[in-house]
Amino acid sequence: MTNPLIIVENIVKKYHRGAEELTVLNSLNFTVYEGEFVALMGPSGSGKTTLLNLIAGIDRPNSGYIFVGKDEISALSEDKLAEWRSRHIGFIFQTYNLIPVLTAFENVELPLLLTPLGKSERRKHVEIALSIVGLADRMSHYPRQLSGGQEQRVAIARAIVTDPTLLMADEPTGDLDAKSAEEVLILLERLNSEFKKTIIIVTHDPKAAARASRLVRLEKGILKEDIPTESLDSARFAEAASVFVEARPK
Amino acid sequence: MKLLPLILKNVFRKKARAILTIGSIILPLLVICLMGTFLRLLDRPDPAETRGMFRIVTRHKVGLASPLPMSYAEKIRQLDGAFAVTKFNWFGGKYIDNSARNFFARFAVEPETLVQVFDDATITQGSATDWFNDRAGSLVGEDLMKKFGWRIGDQIVLIGDIYPVTIQLTIRAVYQLPDGDSDALFFNREYLEEALPSFQGKVGTIWTKCRDGAAATRLSDEIDQMFENSPYPTKTETEKAFQMGFVSMLGNVKLLITSLGTIVVFVILLIAANTMALSARERIREIALLRTLGFSRVTILMLTLGESLMLALFGGILGLGLFVVGFRPLKASLINTPLSGFATAMTLFPEVLLLGLVITIFVGLFSGLVPAIQASMRPITEGLRHIG
Ligand SMILES: Nc1ncnc2c1ncn2[C@@H]1O[C@H](COP(=O)(O)OP(=O)(O)OP(=O)(O)O)[C@@H](O)[C@H]1O
Ligand SMILES: [Mg+2]
């Protein structure tokens, strides 16, 4: 492994629900190295999304430190953090979150509007991103004219168009049929192997987890296990993974 | 601004709602412009106060459509305090066609006394004497000359409707009033009397220039009393009261109109704010997405305010445009109603249009303010968890 890219140190994250206090993450430590493809698993409510959001800089810990590259993001101001996200984070959601009134092209172009790039340069970047996800011929389609798998691939193009340091995916295949899910996973794998993107994916699907280079299990706010997949043969891995998988919430 | 296309798409995301909101800005804005014109005219300096022009206007008590006997003018002239008296007859008719574009006020008058009563006007081209000496000559307002591109010596043909006669006039002089529009045409009543004997002896309004304010007040009562029991009772009022028509009788008109206008503004504001609140609520997740992508709070604030401003501007500009386009037809249609005094004085004031624009911008910014602040302050994670 190479240099650490993400260092999470003694993170505490609590939520308040009325008078009740809920500690979701309790003194959590976590390190991700450059070029890793990490699958984050764990039962529903264990804090996977919370952890992902903290690393992506869209939420803040109650205490502890988060470093990404040279930046201590837990110390950045609101505005600095927004700017940091635009340069370093590509986020992929379970529900795609495309803007329905914008075409595939315009959706992918959105993050570039925050850069100083001119119109023709933006076009070039968008075209490249859409061709990587195999949708160069769907640029002028609106989200409602695309299938779920295609929508998710547009969302992936939007996440990679700024060439971010990190790709974060929160159950990216959760809403997809098996075939579309497979396509999305292959795409993520390619982004990791070919484009050297560091990826963290939250998933309930062992098949998805099997594509990762490392598996992390979160339970009741504590990072319990951390098994490098290379060290397992595939039969044992499938067994290990199935242990992590909880029944998806009905 | 790179975000403009997104703002525009957001405005028209729910087309029916956007159109209804824009419509409900257009119509009240038209009303506000009309009210503003009224207020502006009420504010217009009273010639009596600013220039010592104490003019009073006498007309038939029943209305402008009923003429008075010409002999009344002579009787009024003999009253103490009356400096000069002149007679007006609304000619109407059409110039070229009946379109609003070709509409302007035309009066048959008595030239020599007209310039005595309106001695605050200046002759800017030609001369009063030229006009006096040509029975088929006319005196034309500077604004009207500009609008039609007329020159001294040009021929104007008017086809009568109230008076079934076609008259051909030569422009002999051009006048300019110190304030208000100079957009009427005057010609010698003798020309009309010759062409149409039945016109003889009838007069629409009688204008009297009084010695001073006291004389104006006293004469108004004296004149009406003098003719009270005749077959042609009169109503006499000051020039300004005449222009404001019956409105000036309603006590504190200014306060009334201002309060109504303010209420109308708030109604528009509520409608626009409602639309903005709905659209912001529908877009909670989207805004969280944009913030995840790195859009700052300020950008989100501007995106939402930009949307409400755009919505208001669509309504505002259409409303103001409609007011400008509809102004002349409206003026033309009011001229034969009890509001004719107002209609003749009615002007397309730039201040009124500016007021409309300021109100539009105010509505645009304030209707979006609360949703914009909420949208930009909501934590991203909360927005992403939002269902709906
Ligand atoms: N904004 C919030 N306010 C209050 N409680 C919250 C909030 N966000 C998350 N929680 C709670 O924190 C816990 C962890 O939530 P989180 O979304 O991180 O779980 P998760 O592991 O992603 O679950 P899932 O697999 O269902 O997506 C849950 O109990 C959740 O109800
Ligand atoms: Mg989750």
Short mmCIF file of N, CA, C and O in Angstrom, two decimals, chain A residues 28-71:
data_model
loop_
_atom_site.label_atom_id
_atom_site.label_comp_id
_atom_site.label_asym_id
_atom_site.label_seq_id
_atom_site.Cartn_x
_atom_site.Cartn_y
_atom_site.Cartn_z
N LEU A 28 -14.23 6.61 16.67
CA LEU A 28 -13.91 5.76 15.55
C LEU A 28 -12.58 6.15 14.90
O LEU A 28 -12.28 7.34 14.72
N ASN A 29 -11.77 5.16 14.57
CA ASN A 29 -10.53 5.40 13.85
C ASN A 29 -10.57 4.61 12.55
O ASN A 29 -11.06 3.48 12.52
N PHE A 30 -10.03 5.24 11.51
CA PHE A 30 -10.17 4.61 10.20
C PHE A 30 -9.15 5.23 9.26
O PHE A 30 -8.99 6.45 9.25
N THR A 31 -8.46 4.40 8.50
CA THR A 31 -7.49 4.94 7.55
C THR A 31 -7.73 4.32 6.18
O THR A 31 -7.97 3.12 6.07
N VAL A 32 -7.70 5.15 5.17
CA VAL A 32 -7.84 4.66 3.81
C VAL A 32 -6.61 5.10 3.03
O VAL A 32 -6.18 6.25 3.15
N TYR A 33 -6.03 4.17 2.26
CA TYR A 33 -4.81 4.49 1.51
C TYR A 33 -5.14 4.87 0.09
O TYR A 33 -6.18 4.47 -0.46
N GLU A 34 -4.25 5.62 -0.50
CA GLU A 34 -4.42 6.04 -1.89
C GLU A 34 -4.66 4.85 -2.80
O GLU A 34 -3.93 3.86 -2.71
N GLY A 35 -5.65 4.95 -3.66
CA GLY A 35 -5.90 3.91 -4.64
C GLY A 35 -6.70 2.74 -4.13
O GLY A 35 -6.97 1.80 -4.88
N GLU A 36 -7.12 2.77 -2.88
CA GLU A 36 -7.92 1.67 -2.36
C GLU A 36 -9.35 1.73 -2.88
O GLU A 36 -9.86 2.81 -3.21
N PHE A 37 -9.98 0.57 -2.89
CA PHE A 37 -11.41 0.47 -3.21
C PHE A 37 -12.04 -0.20 -1.99
O PHE A 37 -11.95 -1.41 -1.83
N VAL A 38 -12.61 0.60 -1.13
CA VAL A 38 -13.07 0.11 0.16
C VAL A 38 -14.58 -0.13 0.14
O VAL A 38 -15.33 0.74 -0.29
N ALA A 39 -14.99 -1.31 0.57
CA ALA A 39 -16.42 -1.56 0.73
C ALA A 39 -16.75 -1.44 2.22
O ALA A 39 -16.08 -2.04 3.06
N LEU A 40 -17.74 -0.63 2.52
CA LEU A 40 -18.15 -0.42 3.90
C LEU A 40 -19.49 -1.13 4.08
O LEU A 40 -20.46 -0.80 3.40
N MET A 41 -19.49 -2.11 4.97
CA MET A 41 -20.72 -2.87 5.17
C MET A 41 -21.17 -2.75 6.62
O MET A 41 -20.46 -2.17 7.44
N GLY A 42 -22.32 -3.32 6.89
CA GLY A 42 -22.82 -3.25 8.26
C GLY A 42 -24.31 -3.14 8.27
O GLY A 42 -24.93 -2.78 7.27
N PRO A 43 -24.91 -3.47 9.40
CA PRO A 43 -26.36 -3.46 9.47
C PRO A 43 -26.93 -2.06 9.31
O PRO A 43 -26.22 -1.07 9.48
N SER A 44 -28.19 -2.03 8.98
CA SER A 44 -28.88 -0.75 8.82
C SER A 44 -28.83 0.03 10.13
O SER A 44 -29.05 -0.53 11.20
N GLY A 45 -28.53 1.29 10.03
CA GLY A 45 -28.48 2.13 11.23
C GLY A 45 -27.15 2.09 11.95
O GLY A 45 -26.99 2.70 13.00
N SER A 46 -26.16 1.39 11.36
CA SER A 46 -24.88 1.27 12.04
C SER A 46 -24.01 2.52 11.88
O SER A 46 -23.01 2.67 12.56
N GLY A 47 -24.38 3.39 10.97
CA GLY A 47 -23.63 4.64 10.84
C GLY A 47 -22.77 4.73 9.60
O GLY A 47 -21.88 5.58 9.51
N LYS A 48 -23.04 3.88 8.61
CA LYS A 48 -22.24 3.88 7.39
C LYS A 48 -22.38 5.21 6.63
O LYS A 48 -21.39 5.83 6.25
N THR A 49 -23.65 5.59 6.42
CA THR A 49 -23.88 6.86 5.72
C THR A 49 -23.27 8.01 6.50
O THR A 49 -22.66 8.92 5.93
N THR A 50 -23.43 7.96 7.82
CA THR A 50 -22.88 9.02 8.66
C THR A 50 -21.37 9.15 8.45
O THR A 50 -20.85 10.26 8.27
N LEU A 51 -20.68 8.01 8.45
CA LEU A 51 -19.23 8.03 8.27
C LEU A 51 -18.85 8.57 6.89
O LEU A 51 -17.94 9.41 6.75
N LEU A 52 -19.59 8.11 5.90
CA LEU A 52 -19.32 8.56 4.53
C LEU A 52 -19.50 10.08 4.41
O LEU A 52 -18.67 10.78 3.83
N ASN A 53 -20.58 10.57 5.00
CA ASN A 53 -20.87 12.00 4.95
C ASN A 53 -19.78 12.82 5.65
O ASN A 53 -19.43 13.92 5.21
N LEU A 54 -19.26 12.27 6.74
CA LEU A 54 -18.21 12.99 7.47
C LEU A 54 -16.95 13.09 6.62
O LEU A 54 -16.32 14.15 6.54
N ILE A 55 -16.59 11.97 5.96
CA ILE A 55 -15.38 11.97 5.14
C ILE A 55 -15.56 12.86 3.91
O ILE A 55 -14.64 13.54 3.47
N ALA A 56 -16.81 12.90 3.40
CA ALA A 56 -17.08 13.72 2.22
C ALA A 56 -17.21 15.19 2.57
O ALA A 56 -17.40 16.03 1.69
N GLY A 57 -17.17 15.50 3.85
CA GLY A 57 -17.25 16.92 4.24
C GLY A 57 -18.63 17.51 4.08
O GLY A 57 -18.78 18.72 3.92
N ILE A 58 -19.68 16.69 4.13
CA ILE A 58 -21.02 17.28 4.11
C ILE A 58 -21.66 17.21 5.48
O ILE A 58 -22.79 17.62 5.68
N ASP A 59 -20.93 16.70 6.44
CA ASP A 59 -21.39 16.69 7.83
C ASP A 59 -20.17 16.90 8.71
O ASP A 59 -19.04 16.77 8.23
N ARG A 60 -20.39 17.25 9.97
CA ARG A 60 -19.26 17.53 10.85
C ARG A 60 -19.32 16.63 12.09
O ARG A 60 -20.40 16.39 12.63
N PRO A 61 -18.15 16.15 12.55
CA PRO A 61 -18.12 15.34 13.77
C PRO A 61 -18.28 16.20 15.02
O PRO A 61 -18.02 17.41 14.97
N ASN A 62 -18.74 15.60 16.10
CA ASN A 62 -18.81 16.33 17.36
C ASN A 62 -17.41 16.54 17.94
O ASN A 62 -17.11 17.55 18.54
N SER A 63 -16.57 15.52 17.74
CA SER A 63 -15.16 15.69 18.10
C SER A 63 -14.34 14.73 17.27
O SER A 63 -14.88 13.86 16.59
N GLY A 64 -13.03 14.91 17.30
CA GLY A 64 -12.16 14.08 16.49
C GLY A 64 -11.66 14.83 15.28
O GLY A 64 -12.05 15.98 15.06
N TYR A 65 -10.80 14.18 14.51
CA TYR A 65 -10.18 14.84 13.37
C TYR A 65 -10.37 14.00 12.13
O TYR A 65 -10.36 12.78 12.17
N ILE A 66 -10.52 14.69 11.00
CA ILE A 66 -10.56 13.99 9.72
C ILE A 66 -9.58 14.69 8.79
O ILE A 66 -9.69 15.89 8.54
N PHE A 67 -8.61 13.93 8.32
CA PHE A 67 -7.66 14.46 7.34
C PHE A 67 -7.91 13.79 6.02
O PHE A 67 -8.07 12.58 5.95
N VAL A 68 -7.94 14.58 4.95
CA VAL A 68 -7.97 14.00 3.62
C VAL A 68 -6.83 14.66 2.86
O VAL A 68 -6.83 15.88 2.68
N GLY A 69 -5.87 13.84 2.46
CA GLY A 69 -4.66 14.41 1.87
C GLY A 69 -4.02 15.33 2.89
O GLY A 69 -3.82 14.95 4.04
N LYS A 70 -3.74 16.56 2.48
CA LYS A 70 -3.09 17.50 3.39
C LYS A 70 -4.10 18.28 4.22
O LYS A 70 -3.72 19.02 5.12
N ASP A 71 -5.38 18.17 3.86
CA ASP A 71 -6.37 19.04 4.50
C ASP A 71 -7.00 18.41 5.72
O ASP A 71 -7.45 17.26 5.67
#
